[in-house]
Coordinates of C-alpha atoms in Angstrom, one line a residue:
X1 CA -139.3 96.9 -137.9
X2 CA -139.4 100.0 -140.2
X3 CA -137.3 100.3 -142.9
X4 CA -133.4 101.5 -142.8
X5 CA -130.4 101.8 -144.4
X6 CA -126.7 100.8 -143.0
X7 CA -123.0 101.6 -143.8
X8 CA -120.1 99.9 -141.8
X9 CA -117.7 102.9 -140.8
X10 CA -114.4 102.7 -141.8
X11 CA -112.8 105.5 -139.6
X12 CA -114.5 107.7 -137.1
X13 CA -114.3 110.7 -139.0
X14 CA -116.0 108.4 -141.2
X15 CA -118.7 107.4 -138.5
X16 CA -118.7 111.0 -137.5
X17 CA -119.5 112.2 -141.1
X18 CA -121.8 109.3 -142.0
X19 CA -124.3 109.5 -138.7
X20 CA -124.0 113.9 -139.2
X21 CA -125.0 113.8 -142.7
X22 CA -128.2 111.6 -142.5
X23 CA -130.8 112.6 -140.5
X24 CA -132.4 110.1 -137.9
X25 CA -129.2 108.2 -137.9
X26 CA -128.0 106.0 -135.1
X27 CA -124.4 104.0 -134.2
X28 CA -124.6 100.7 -133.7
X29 CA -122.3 98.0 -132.5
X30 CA -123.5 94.8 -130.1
X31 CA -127.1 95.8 -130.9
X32 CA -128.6 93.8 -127.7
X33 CA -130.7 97.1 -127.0
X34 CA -130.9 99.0 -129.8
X35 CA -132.1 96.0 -132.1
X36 CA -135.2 95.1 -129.6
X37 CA -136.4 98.5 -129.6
X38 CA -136.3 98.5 -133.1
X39 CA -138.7 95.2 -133.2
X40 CA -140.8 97.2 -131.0
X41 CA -140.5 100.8 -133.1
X42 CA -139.9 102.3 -130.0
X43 CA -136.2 103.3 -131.8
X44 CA -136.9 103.8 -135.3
X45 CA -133.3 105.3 -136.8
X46 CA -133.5 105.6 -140.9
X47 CA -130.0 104.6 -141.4
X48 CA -127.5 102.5 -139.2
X49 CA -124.0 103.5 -138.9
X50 CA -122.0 100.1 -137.8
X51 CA -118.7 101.4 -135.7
X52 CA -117.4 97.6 -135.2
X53 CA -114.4 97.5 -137.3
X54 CA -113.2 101.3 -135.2
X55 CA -109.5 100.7 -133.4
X56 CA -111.6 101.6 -130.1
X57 CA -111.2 98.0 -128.7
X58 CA -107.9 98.1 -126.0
X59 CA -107.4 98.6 -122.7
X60 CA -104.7 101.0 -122.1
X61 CA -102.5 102.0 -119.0
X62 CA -102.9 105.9 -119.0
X63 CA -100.1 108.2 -118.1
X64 CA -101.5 109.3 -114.8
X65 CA -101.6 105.3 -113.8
X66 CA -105.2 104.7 -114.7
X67 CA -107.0 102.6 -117.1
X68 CA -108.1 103.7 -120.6
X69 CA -111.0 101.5 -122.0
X70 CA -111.9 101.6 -125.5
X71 CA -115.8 102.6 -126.6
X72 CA -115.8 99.0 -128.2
X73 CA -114.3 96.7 -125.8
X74 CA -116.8 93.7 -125.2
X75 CA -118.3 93.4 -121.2
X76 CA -116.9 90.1 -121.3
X77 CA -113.4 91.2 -122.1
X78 CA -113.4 93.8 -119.8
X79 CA -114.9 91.8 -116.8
X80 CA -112.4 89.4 -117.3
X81 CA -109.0 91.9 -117.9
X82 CA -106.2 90.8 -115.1
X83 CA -105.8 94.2 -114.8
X84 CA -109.3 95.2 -114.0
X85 CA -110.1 92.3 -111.7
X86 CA -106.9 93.1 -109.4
X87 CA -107.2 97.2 -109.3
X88 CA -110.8 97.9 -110.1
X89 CA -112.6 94.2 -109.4
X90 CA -116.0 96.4 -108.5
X91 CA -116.0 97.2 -112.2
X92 CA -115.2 93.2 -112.8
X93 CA -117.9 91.9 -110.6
X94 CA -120.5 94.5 -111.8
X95 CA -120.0 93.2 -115.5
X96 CA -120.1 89.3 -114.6
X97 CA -123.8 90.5 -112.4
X98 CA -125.5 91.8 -115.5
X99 CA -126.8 90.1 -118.6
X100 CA -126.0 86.7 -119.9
X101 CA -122.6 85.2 -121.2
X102 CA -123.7 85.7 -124.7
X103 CA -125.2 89.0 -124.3
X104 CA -121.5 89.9 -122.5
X105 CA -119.6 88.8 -125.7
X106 CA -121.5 91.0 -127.4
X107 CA -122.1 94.0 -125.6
X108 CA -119.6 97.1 -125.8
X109 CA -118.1 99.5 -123.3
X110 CA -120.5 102.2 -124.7
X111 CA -123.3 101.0 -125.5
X112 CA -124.0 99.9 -121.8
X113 CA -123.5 103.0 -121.0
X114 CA -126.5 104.3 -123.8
X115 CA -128.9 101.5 -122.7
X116 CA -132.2 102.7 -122.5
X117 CA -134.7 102.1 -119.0
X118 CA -136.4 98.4 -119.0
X119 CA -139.5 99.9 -117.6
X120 CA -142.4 97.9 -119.0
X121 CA -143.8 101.3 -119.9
X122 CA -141.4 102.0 -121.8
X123 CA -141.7 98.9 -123.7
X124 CA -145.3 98.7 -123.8
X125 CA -146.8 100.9 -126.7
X126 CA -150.2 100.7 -125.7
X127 CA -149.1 102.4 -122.5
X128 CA -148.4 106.3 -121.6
X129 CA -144.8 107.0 -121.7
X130 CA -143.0 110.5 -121.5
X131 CA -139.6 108.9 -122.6
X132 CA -141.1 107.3 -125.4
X133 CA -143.4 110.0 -126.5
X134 CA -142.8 113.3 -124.8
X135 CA -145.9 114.7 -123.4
X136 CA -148.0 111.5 -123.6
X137 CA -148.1 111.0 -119.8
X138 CA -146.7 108.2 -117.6
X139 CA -148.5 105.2 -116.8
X140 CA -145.9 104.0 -113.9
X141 CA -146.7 106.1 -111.6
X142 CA -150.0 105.4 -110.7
X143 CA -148.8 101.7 -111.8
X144 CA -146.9 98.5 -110.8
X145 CA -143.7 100.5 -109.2
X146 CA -141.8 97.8 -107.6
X147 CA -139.3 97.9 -110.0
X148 CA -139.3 101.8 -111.0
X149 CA -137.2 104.8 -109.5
X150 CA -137.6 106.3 -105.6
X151 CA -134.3 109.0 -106.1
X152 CA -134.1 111.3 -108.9
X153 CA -137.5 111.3 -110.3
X154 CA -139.9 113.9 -111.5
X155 CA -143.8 114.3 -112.2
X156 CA -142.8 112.8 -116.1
X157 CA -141.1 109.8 -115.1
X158 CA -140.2 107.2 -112.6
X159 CA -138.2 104.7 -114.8
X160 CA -134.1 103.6 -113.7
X161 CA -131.3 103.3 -115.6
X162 CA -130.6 99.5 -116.4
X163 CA -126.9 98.9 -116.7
X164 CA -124.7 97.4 -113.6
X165 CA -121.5 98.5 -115.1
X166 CA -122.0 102.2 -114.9
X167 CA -122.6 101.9 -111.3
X168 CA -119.1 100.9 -111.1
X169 CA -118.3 103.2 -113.3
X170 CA -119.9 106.0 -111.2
X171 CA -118.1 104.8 -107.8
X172 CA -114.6 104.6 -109.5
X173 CA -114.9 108.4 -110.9
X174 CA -115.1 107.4 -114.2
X175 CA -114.9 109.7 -117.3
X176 CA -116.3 109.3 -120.8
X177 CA -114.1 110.6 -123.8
X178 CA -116.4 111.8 -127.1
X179 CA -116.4 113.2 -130.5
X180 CA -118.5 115.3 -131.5
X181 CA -120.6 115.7 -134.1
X182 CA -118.0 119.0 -135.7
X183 CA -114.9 116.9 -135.0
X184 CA -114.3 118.5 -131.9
X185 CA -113.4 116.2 -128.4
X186 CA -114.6 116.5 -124.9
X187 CA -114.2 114.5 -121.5
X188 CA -117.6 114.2 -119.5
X189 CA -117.4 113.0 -115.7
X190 CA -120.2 110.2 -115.4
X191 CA -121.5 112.0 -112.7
X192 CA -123.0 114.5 -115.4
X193 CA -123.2 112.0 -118.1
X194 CA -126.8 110.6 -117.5
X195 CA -129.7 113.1 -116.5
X196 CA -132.5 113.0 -114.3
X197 CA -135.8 113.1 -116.7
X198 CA -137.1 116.4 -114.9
X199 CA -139.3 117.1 -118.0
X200 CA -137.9 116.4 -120.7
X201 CA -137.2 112.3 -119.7
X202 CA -136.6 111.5 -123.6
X203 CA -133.2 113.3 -123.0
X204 CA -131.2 110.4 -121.6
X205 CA -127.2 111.5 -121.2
X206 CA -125.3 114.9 -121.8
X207 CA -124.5 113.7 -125.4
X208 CA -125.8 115.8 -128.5
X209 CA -126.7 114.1 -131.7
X210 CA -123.9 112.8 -133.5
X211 CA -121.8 112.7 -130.3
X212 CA -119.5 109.2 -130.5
X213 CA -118.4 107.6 -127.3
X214 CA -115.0 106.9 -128.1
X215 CA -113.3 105.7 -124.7
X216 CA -114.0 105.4 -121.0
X217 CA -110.9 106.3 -118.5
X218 CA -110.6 105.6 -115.1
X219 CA -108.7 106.9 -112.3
X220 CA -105.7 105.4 -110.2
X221 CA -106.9 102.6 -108.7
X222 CA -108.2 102.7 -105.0
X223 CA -106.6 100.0 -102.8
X224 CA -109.2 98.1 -100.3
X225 CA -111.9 96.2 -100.4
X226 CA -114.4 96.3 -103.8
X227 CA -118.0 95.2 -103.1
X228 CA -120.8 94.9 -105.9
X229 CA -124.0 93.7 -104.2
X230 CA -127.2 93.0 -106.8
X231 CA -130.4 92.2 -105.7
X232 CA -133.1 90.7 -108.4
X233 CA -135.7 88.6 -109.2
X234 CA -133.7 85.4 -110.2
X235 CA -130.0 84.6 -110.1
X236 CA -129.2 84.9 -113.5
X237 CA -130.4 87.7 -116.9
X238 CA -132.4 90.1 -114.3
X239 CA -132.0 93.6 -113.9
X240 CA -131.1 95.0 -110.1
X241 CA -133.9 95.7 -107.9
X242 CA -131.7 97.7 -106.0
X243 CA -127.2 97.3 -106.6
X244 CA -124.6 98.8 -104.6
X245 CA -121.1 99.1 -105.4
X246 CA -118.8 100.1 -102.7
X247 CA -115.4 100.9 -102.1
X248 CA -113.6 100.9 -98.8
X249 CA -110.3 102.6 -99.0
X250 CA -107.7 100.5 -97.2
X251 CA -106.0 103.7 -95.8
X252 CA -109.1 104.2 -94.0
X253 CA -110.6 107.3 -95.8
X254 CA -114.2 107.4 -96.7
X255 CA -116.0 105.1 -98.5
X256 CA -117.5 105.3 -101.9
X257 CA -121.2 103.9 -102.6
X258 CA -123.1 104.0 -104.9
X259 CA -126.6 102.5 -106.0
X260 CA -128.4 101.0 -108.7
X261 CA -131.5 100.0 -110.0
X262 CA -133.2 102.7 -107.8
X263 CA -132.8 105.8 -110.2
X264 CA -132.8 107.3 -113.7
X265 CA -128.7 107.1 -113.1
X266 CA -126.0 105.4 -110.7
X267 CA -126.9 107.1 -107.7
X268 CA -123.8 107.9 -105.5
X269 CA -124.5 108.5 -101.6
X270 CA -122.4 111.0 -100.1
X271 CA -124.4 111.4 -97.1
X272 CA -123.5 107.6 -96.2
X273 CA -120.4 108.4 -97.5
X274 CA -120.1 111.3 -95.1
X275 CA -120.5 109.1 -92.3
X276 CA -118.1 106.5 -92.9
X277 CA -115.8 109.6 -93.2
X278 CA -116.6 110.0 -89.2
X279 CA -115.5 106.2 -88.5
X280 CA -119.2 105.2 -88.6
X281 CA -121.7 103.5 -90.9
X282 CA -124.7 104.4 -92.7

């Protein structure tokens, strides 16, 4: 691990100010990716910007009879929310699929959202890797695949995104609320929050540098029956193979499905989704 130095933010205008005026500087809360990269010196941030002690850490109602979820609420907290396992138990049941009970009582709202691919490309340095080292190559695609992308994928990269939550997230329209790094707000969809490498694969998510993950909101909650499907290696700590999270309205509108484990991003199906829309399944 290279040398860094680290302040605990009090505020996030603090945070803000603190990761803006020190180049190479990163956030950090649960640390259960960012700290293993670091081992590795596949992240190597000069200075460490703790946001744990932000008030970003409720679950709120929101005005429009959604849910508002701080950047810092922990997995297992929010898997385990009464009012997230009633309206939105996709979300719950995607949480309680990924990880380890200990790595869920530490991990946050955002920064599943931020974790970076487990390719072991990506993690091995002696290896080719675009997202790692932009312009080096790929070793995975002429590689062991199994594991890798088959949607969304481009001639620089082949890796998926990790998390199980944000293919939740993606089925229940979710949208992230930021700061930026000039103290101005915005609300990104999650359907344009991740990116597709194309190539420039090192470019992860729609955030610029600086930009603080502040809440996640969702919408209404959908009445009918909430499916997350995961299928891995071993029962327990593996990352999808391939996930699906579903919705089936109970009003008997179209479905919502979305996949994981197979892409550089949750991958919604509207195709499928089109059919269930004509009373018939994919």
């Amino acid at each position: 691990m290279k040398p860094f130095t680290y302040e605990r933010a009090t505020s996030i205008e603090h945070a803000i100010e603190a990761a803006r005026s020190k180049p190479g500087a990163r956030f950090i809360a649960g640390g259960t990716n960012l700290l293993d990269l670091m081992k590795l010196q596949i992240e190597t941030p000069t200075h460490l910007v703790d946001v744990n002690t932000l008030p970003l850490a409720r679950i709120e109602a929101t005005d429009e009879g959604g849910l508002r979820i701080g950047a810092m609420v922990r997995n297992a907290d929010l898997a385990t929310d009464e009012r997230v396992r009633r309206d939105y138990a996709v979300l719950s049941r995607a949480l309680l699929a990924g990880a380890s009970g200990q790595l869920r009582n530490r991990a946050t709202t955002a920064g599943n959202l931020l974790q970076r691919t487990r390719c072991p490309y990506f993690y091995d340095t002696a290896q080719a890797c675009n997202k790692r080292r932009p312009g080096s190559g790929c070793s995975a695609i002429d590689g062991v695949a199994r594991n890798l992308a088959v949607f969304g994928t481009s001639d620089a990269c082949i890796a998926t995104h990790p998390s199980d939550m944000a293919v939740a997230m993606r089925v229940l329209d979710a949208r992230i609320e930021t700061v930026r790094a000039d103290g101005s707000r915005r609300v990104i969809p999650i359907a344009e929050f991740h990116e597709t490498p194309g190539d420039t694969p090192h470019q992860e998510t729609a955030l610029e540098s600086g930009e603080l993950i502040t809440a996640v909101t969702l919408p209404p909650p959908v009445a009918g029956e909430h499916v997350y499907r995961k299928v891995r290696d071993r029962a327990s700590y593996a990352f999808a193979l391939v996930s699906l999270a579903a919705i089936v309205p109970a009003d008997g509108s179209s479905a919502r499905l979305a996949l994981g484990g197979v892409a550089p991003k949750p991958w919604r199906v509207e195709a499928a989704e089109a059919l269930t829309a004509e009373g018939r399944r994919p």
